[in-house]
Coordinates of C-alpha atoms in Angstrom, one line a residue:
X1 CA 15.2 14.0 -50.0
X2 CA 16.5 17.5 -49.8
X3 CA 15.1 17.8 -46.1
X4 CA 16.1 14.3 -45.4
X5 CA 19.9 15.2 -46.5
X6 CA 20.1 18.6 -44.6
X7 CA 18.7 16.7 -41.0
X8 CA 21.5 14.0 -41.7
X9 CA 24.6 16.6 -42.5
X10 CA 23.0 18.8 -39.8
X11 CA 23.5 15.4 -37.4
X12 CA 26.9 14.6 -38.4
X13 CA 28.2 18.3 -38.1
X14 CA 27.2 18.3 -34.4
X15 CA 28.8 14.7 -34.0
X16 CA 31.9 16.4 -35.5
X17 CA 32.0 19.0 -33.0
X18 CA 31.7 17.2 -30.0
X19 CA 34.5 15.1 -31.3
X20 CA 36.3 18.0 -31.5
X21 CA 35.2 19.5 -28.0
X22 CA 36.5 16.1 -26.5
X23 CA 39.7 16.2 -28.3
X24 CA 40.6 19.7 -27.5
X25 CA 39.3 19.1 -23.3
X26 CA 41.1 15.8 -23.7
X27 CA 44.1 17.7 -25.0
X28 CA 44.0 20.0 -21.8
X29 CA 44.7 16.6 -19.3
X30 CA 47.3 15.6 -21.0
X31 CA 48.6 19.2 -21.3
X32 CA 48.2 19.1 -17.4
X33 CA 49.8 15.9 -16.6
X34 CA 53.0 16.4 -18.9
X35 CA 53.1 19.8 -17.0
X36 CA 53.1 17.9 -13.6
X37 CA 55.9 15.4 -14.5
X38 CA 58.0 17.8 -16.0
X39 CA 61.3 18.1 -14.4
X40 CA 60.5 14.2 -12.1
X41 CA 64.0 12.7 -12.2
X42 CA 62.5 9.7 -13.6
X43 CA 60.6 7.9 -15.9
X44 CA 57.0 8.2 -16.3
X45 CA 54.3 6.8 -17.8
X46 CA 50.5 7.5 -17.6
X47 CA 47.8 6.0 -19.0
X48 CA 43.9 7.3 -18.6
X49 CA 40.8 5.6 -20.3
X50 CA 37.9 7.8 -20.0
X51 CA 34.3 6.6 -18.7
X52 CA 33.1 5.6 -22.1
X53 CA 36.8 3.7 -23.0
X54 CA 38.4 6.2 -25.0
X55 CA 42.3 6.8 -24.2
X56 CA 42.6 10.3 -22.9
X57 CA 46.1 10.0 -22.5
X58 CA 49.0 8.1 -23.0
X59 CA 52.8 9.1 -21.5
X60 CA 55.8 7.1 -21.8
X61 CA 53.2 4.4 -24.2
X62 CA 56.1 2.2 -25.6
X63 CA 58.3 1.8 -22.5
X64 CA 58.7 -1.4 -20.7
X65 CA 58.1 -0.6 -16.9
X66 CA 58.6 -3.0 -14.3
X67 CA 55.6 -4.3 -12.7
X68 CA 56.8 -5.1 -8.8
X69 CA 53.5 -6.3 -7.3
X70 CA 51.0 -5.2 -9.7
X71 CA 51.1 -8.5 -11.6
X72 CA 49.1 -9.5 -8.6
X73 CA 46.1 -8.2 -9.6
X74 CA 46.6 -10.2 -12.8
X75 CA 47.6 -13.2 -10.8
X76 CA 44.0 -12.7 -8.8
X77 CA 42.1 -12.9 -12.6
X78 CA 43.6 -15.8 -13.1
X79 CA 43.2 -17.8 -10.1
X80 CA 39.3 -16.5 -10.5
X81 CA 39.2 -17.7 -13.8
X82 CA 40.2 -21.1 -12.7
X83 CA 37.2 -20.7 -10.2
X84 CA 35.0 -20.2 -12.3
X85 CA 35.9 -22.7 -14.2
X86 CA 35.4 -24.7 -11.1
X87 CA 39.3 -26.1 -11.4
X88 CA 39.4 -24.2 -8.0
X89 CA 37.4 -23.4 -5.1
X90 CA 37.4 -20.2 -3.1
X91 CA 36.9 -22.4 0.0
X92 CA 39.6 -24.9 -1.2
X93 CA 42.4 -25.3 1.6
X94 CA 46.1 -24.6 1.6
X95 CA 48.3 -26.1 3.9
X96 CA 51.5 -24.2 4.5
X97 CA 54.7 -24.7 5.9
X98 CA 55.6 -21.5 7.4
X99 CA 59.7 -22.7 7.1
X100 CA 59.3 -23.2 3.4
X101 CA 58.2 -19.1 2.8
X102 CA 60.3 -16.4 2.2
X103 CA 61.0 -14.7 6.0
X104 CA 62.6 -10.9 5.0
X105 CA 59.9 -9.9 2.7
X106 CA 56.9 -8.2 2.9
X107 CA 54.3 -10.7 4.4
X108 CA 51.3 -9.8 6.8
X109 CA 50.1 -13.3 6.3
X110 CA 53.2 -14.4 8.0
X111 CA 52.9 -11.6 10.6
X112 CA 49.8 -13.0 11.6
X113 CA 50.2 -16.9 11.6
X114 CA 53.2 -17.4 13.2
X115 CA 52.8 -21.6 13.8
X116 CA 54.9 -24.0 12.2
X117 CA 52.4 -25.5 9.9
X118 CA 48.9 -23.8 9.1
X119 CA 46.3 -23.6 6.5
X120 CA 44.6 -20.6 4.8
X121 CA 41.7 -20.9 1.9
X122 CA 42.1 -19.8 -1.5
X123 CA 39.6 -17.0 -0.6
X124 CA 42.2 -15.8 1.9
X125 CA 45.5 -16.1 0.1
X126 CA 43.9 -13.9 -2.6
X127 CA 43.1 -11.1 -0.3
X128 CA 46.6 -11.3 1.2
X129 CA 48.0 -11.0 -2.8
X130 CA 45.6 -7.9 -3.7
X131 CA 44.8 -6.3 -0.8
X132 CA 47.9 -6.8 1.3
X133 CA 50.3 -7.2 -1.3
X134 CA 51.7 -10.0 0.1
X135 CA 54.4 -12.0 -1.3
X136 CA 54.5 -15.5 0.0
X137 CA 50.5 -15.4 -0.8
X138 CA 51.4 -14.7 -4.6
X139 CA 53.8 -17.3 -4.6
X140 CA 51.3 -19.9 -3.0
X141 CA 49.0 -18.8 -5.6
X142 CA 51.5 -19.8 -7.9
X143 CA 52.2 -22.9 -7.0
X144 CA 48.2 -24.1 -7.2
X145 CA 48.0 -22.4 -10.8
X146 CA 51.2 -22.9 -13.0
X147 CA 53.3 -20.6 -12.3
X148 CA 54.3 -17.0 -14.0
X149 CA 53.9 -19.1 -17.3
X150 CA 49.9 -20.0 -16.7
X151 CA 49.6 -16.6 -16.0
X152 CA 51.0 -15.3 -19.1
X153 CA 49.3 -17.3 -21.2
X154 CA 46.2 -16.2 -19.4
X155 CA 47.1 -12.4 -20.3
X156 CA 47.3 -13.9 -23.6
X157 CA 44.1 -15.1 -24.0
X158 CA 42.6 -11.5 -23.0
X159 CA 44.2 -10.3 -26.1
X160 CA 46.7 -8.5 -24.3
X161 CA 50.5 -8.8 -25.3
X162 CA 52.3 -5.9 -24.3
X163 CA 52.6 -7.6 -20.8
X164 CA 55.5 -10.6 -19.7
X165 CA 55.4 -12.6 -16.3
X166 CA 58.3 -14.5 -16.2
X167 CA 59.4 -14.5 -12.4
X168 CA 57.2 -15.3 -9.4
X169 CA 58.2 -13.8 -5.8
X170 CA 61.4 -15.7 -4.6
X171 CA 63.1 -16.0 -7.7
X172 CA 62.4 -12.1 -7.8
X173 CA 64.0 -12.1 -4.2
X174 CA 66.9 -13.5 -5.9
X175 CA 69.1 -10.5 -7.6
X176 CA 68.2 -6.7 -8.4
X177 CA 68.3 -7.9 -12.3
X178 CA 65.2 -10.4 -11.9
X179 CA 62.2 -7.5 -11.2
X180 CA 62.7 -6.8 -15.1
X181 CA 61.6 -9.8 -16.4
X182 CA 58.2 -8.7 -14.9
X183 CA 57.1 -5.4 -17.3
X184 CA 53.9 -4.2 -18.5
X185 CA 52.9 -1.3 -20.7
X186 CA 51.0 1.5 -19.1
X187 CA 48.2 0.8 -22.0
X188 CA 48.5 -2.9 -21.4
X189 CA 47.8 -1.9 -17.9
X190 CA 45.2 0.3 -18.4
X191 CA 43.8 -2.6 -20.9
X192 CA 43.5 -5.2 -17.9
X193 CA 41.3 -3.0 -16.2
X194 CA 38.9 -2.5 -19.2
X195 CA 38.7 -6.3 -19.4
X196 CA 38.0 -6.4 -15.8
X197 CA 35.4 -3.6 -15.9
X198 CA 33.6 -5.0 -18.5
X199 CA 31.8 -7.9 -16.7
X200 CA 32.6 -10.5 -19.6
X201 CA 35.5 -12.2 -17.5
X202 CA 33.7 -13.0 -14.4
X203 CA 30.6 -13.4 -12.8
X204 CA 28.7 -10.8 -10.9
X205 CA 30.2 -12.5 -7.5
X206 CA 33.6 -12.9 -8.3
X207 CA 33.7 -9.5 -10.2
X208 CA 32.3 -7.8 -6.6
X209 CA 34.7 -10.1 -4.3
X210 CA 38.0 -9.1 -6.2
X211 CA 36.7 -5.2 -6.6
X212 CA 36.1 -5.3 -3.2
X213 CA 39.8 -6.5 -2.5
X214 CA 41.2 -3.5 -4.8
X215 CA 39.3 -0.9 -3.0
X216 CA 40.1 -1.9 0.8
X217 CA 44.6 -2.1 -0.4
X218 CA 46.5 -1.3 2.2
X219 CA 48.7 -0.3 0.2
X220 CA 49.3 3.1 -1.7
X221 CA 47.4 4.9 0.6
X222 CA 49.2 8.3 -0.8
X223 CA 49.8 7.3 -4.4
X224 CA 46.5 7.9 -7.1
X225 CA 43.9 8.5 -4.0
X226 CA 46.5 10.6 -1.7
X227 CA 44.9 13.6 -2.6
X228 CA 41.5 12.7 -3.3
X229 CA 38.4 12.9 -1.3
X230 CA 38.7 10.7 1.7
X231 CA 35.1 9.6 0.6
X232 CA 36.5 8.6 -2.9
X233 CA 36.6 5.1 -4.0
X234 CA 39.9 4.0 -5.8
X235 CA 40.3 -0.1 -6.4
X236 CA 43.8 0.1 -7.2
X237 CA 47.0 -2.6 -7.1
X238 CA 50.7 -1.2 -6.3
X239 CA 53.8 -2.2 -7.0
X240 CA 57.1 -1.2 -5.5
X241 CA 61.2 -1.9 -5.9
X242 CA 63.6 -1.3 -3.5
X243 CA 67.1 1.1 -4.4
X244 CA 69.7 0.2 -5.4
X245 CA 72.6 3.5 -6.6
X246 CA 70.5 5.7 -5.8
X247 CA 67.5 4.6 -8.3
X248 CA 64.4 3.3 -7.4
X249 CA 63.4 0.5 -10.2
X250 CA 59.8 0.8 -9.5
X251 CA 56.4 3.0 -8.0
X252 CA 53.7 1.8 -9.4
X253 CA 49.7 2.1 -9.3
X254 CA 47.0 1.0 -11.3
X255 CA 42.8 1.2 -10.9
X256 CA 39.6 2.2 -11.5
X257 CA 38.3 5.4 -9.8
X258 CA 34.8 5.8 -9.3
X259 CA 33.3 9.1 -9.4
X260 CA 30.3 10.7 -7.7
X261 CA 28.3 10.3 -10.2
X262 CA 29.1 6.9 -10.4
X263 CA 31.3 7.1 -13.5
X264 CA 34.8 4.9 -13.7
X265 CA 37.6 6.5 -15.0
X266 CA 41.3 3.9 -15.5
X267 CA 44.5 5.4 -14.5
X268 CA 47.6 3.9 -14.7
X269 CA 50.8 5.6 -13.5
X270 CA 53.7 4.1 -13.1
X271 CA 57.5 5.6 -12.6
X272 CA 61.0 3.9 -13.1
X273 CA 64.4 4.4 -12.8
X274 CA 63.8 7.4 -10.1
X275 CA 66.3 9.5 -8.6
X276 CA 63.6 10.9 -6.2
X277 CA 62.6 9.9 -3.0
X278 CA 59.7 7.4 -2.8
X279 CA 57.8 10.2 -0.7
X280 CA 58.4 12.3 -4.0
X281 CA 57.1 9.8 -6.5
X282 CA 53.5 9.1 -4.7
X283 CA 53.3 12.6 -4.9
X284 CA 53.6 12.9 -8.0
X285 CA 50.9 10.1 -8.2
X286 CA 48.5 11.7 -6.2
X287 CA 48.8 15.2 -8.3
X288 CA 47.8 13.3 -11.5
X289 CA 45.1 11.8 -9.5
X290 CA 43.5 14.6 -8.4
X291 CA 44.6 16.0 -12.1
X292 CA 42.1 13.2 -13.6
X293 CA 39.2 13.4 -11.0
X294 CA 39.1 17.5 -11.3
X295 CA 39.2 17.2 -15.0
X296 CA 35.9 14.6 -15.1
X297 CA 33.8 16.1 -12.4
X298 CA 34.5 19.7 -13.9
X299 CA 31.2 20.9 -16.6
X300 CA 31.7 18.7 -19.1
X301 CA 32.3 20.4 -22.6
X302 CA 31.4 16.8 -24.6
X303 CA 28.7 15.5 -22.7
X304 CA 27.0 14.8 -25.9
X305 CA 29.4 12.0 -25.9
X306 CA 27.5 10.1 -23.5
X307 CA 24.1 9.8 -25.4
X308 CA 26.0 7.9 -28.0
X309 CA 27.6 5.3 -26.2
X310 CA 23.8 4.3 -24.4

């Protein structure tokens, strides 16, 4: 019994220290990234969920950001929930009436199809929402699934409140005021992705198709992965405002980096009511970027972390 009790105290003290090993490294990142948005004329939150879903760190954790265009990676859960549950198809067509669409907003779709009347497949309206951003694809999307409400009820059913969808594209079109309705948490945000990541909402297919729309965005190019590796894989959503006195309402991104090794860490970061240029705020993106993939691919000093979460 004696021996027995010593191997068992013996155990838990070296559990206990790499507990505290991770929580003094972890304290180092957030150390760093309070350092980096120090003296940002803005507001900033940050969220990071380490490789074995532990929060790392948490800026800004109770404020209300806008989302912009993020909420359509939220959007694309939902609309591949419903195909999963087979009350959609992928291949299912959507005929559109190009005069109907919003015309001054940011659509390649409409770029690209410039008939009267044409038809796209749900497939391809998705990749215009996540990998283009676009906006009349959202709103298309909305119109086969419910509208902002479905989609937070959806959110809901993920067990994650600290998000609210309220207004779809046009109606966001409609005044500066609108774009607030739409807010999210940077944990919520951060908390979408771990739901994602875990392979419990989709199916191995689905999962790959909408992964692979995250990591081709044209958008963000110089936000989280601006100053990685241009090897490095970052599936990521944006989300931007436009300015109005001076203050941008919204620069926003959200993903799932993947490291070398083939680790995945979540990083949320996203930035309201900025007095700094646009060029400024992505920036600022990109150096807590690099912040978290330095910090993960540096020796680690808890590795004995990862034997217990096998």
């Amino acid at each position: 019994m004696p021996l027995l009790f010593t191997r068992f105290c013996f155990r838990w003290l070296i559990f206990g220290s790499v507990l505290l090993c991770w929580s003094v490294s972890a304290d180092t990142l957030q150390q760093r990234i309070e350092q980096l948005t120090k003296g940002h004329k803005a507001t900033v939150g940050v969220s990071v969920v380490d490789p074995w879903g532990y929060p790392v760190v948490e800026l800004q954790g109770n404020t209300q950001f806008p989302l912009q265009s993020v909420f359509k990676l939220y959007q694309a859960l939902h609309v591949l929930h419903l195909v999963q549950q087979q009350q959609l198809s992928l291949l299912q067509q959507v005929q559109i009436d190009r005069s109907r669409l919003l015309q001054n907003s940011w659509s390649p779709m409409l770029k690209k199809y410039t008939q009267p009347k044409f038809q796209l497949t749900v497939a391809q309206l998705l990749q215009y929402a996540v990998r283009d951003s676009d906006n009349n694809a959202c709103d298309l999307l909305f119109g086969l699934t419910g509208g902002p409400a479905a989609l937070e009820a959806y959110l809901r059913t993920l067990g994650i409140e600290e998000i609210q969808i309220r207004a779809n594209e046009a109606r966001m079109h409609s005044g500066w005021s609108v774009q607030f309705e739409n807010w999210s948490s940077v944990g919520a945000a951060s908390r979408v992705l771990q739901r994602f990541m875990s392979g419990q909402l989709l199916s191995a297919e689905l999962q790959r198709q909408l992964w692979q729309w995250m990591s081709q965005s044209t958008t963000g190019v110089n936000r989280l992965r601006g100053q990685l590796p241009k090897t490095a894989i970052v599936a990521h959503k944006t989300g931007t405002s436009g300015v109005q006195a001076q203050i941008r309402a919204a620069a926003n991104d959200t993903g799932v980096m993947l490291l070398p090794d083939g680790r995945t860490v979540l990083v949320t970061v996203f930035i309201t009511a900025s007095r700094e240029s646009l060029d400024k705020d992505e920036a600022l993106m990109a150096a807590i970027g690099r912040a978290v993939w330095d910090f993960y691919l540096q020796p680690p000093r808890y590795q004995g972390l990862t034997g217990m979460n096998n």
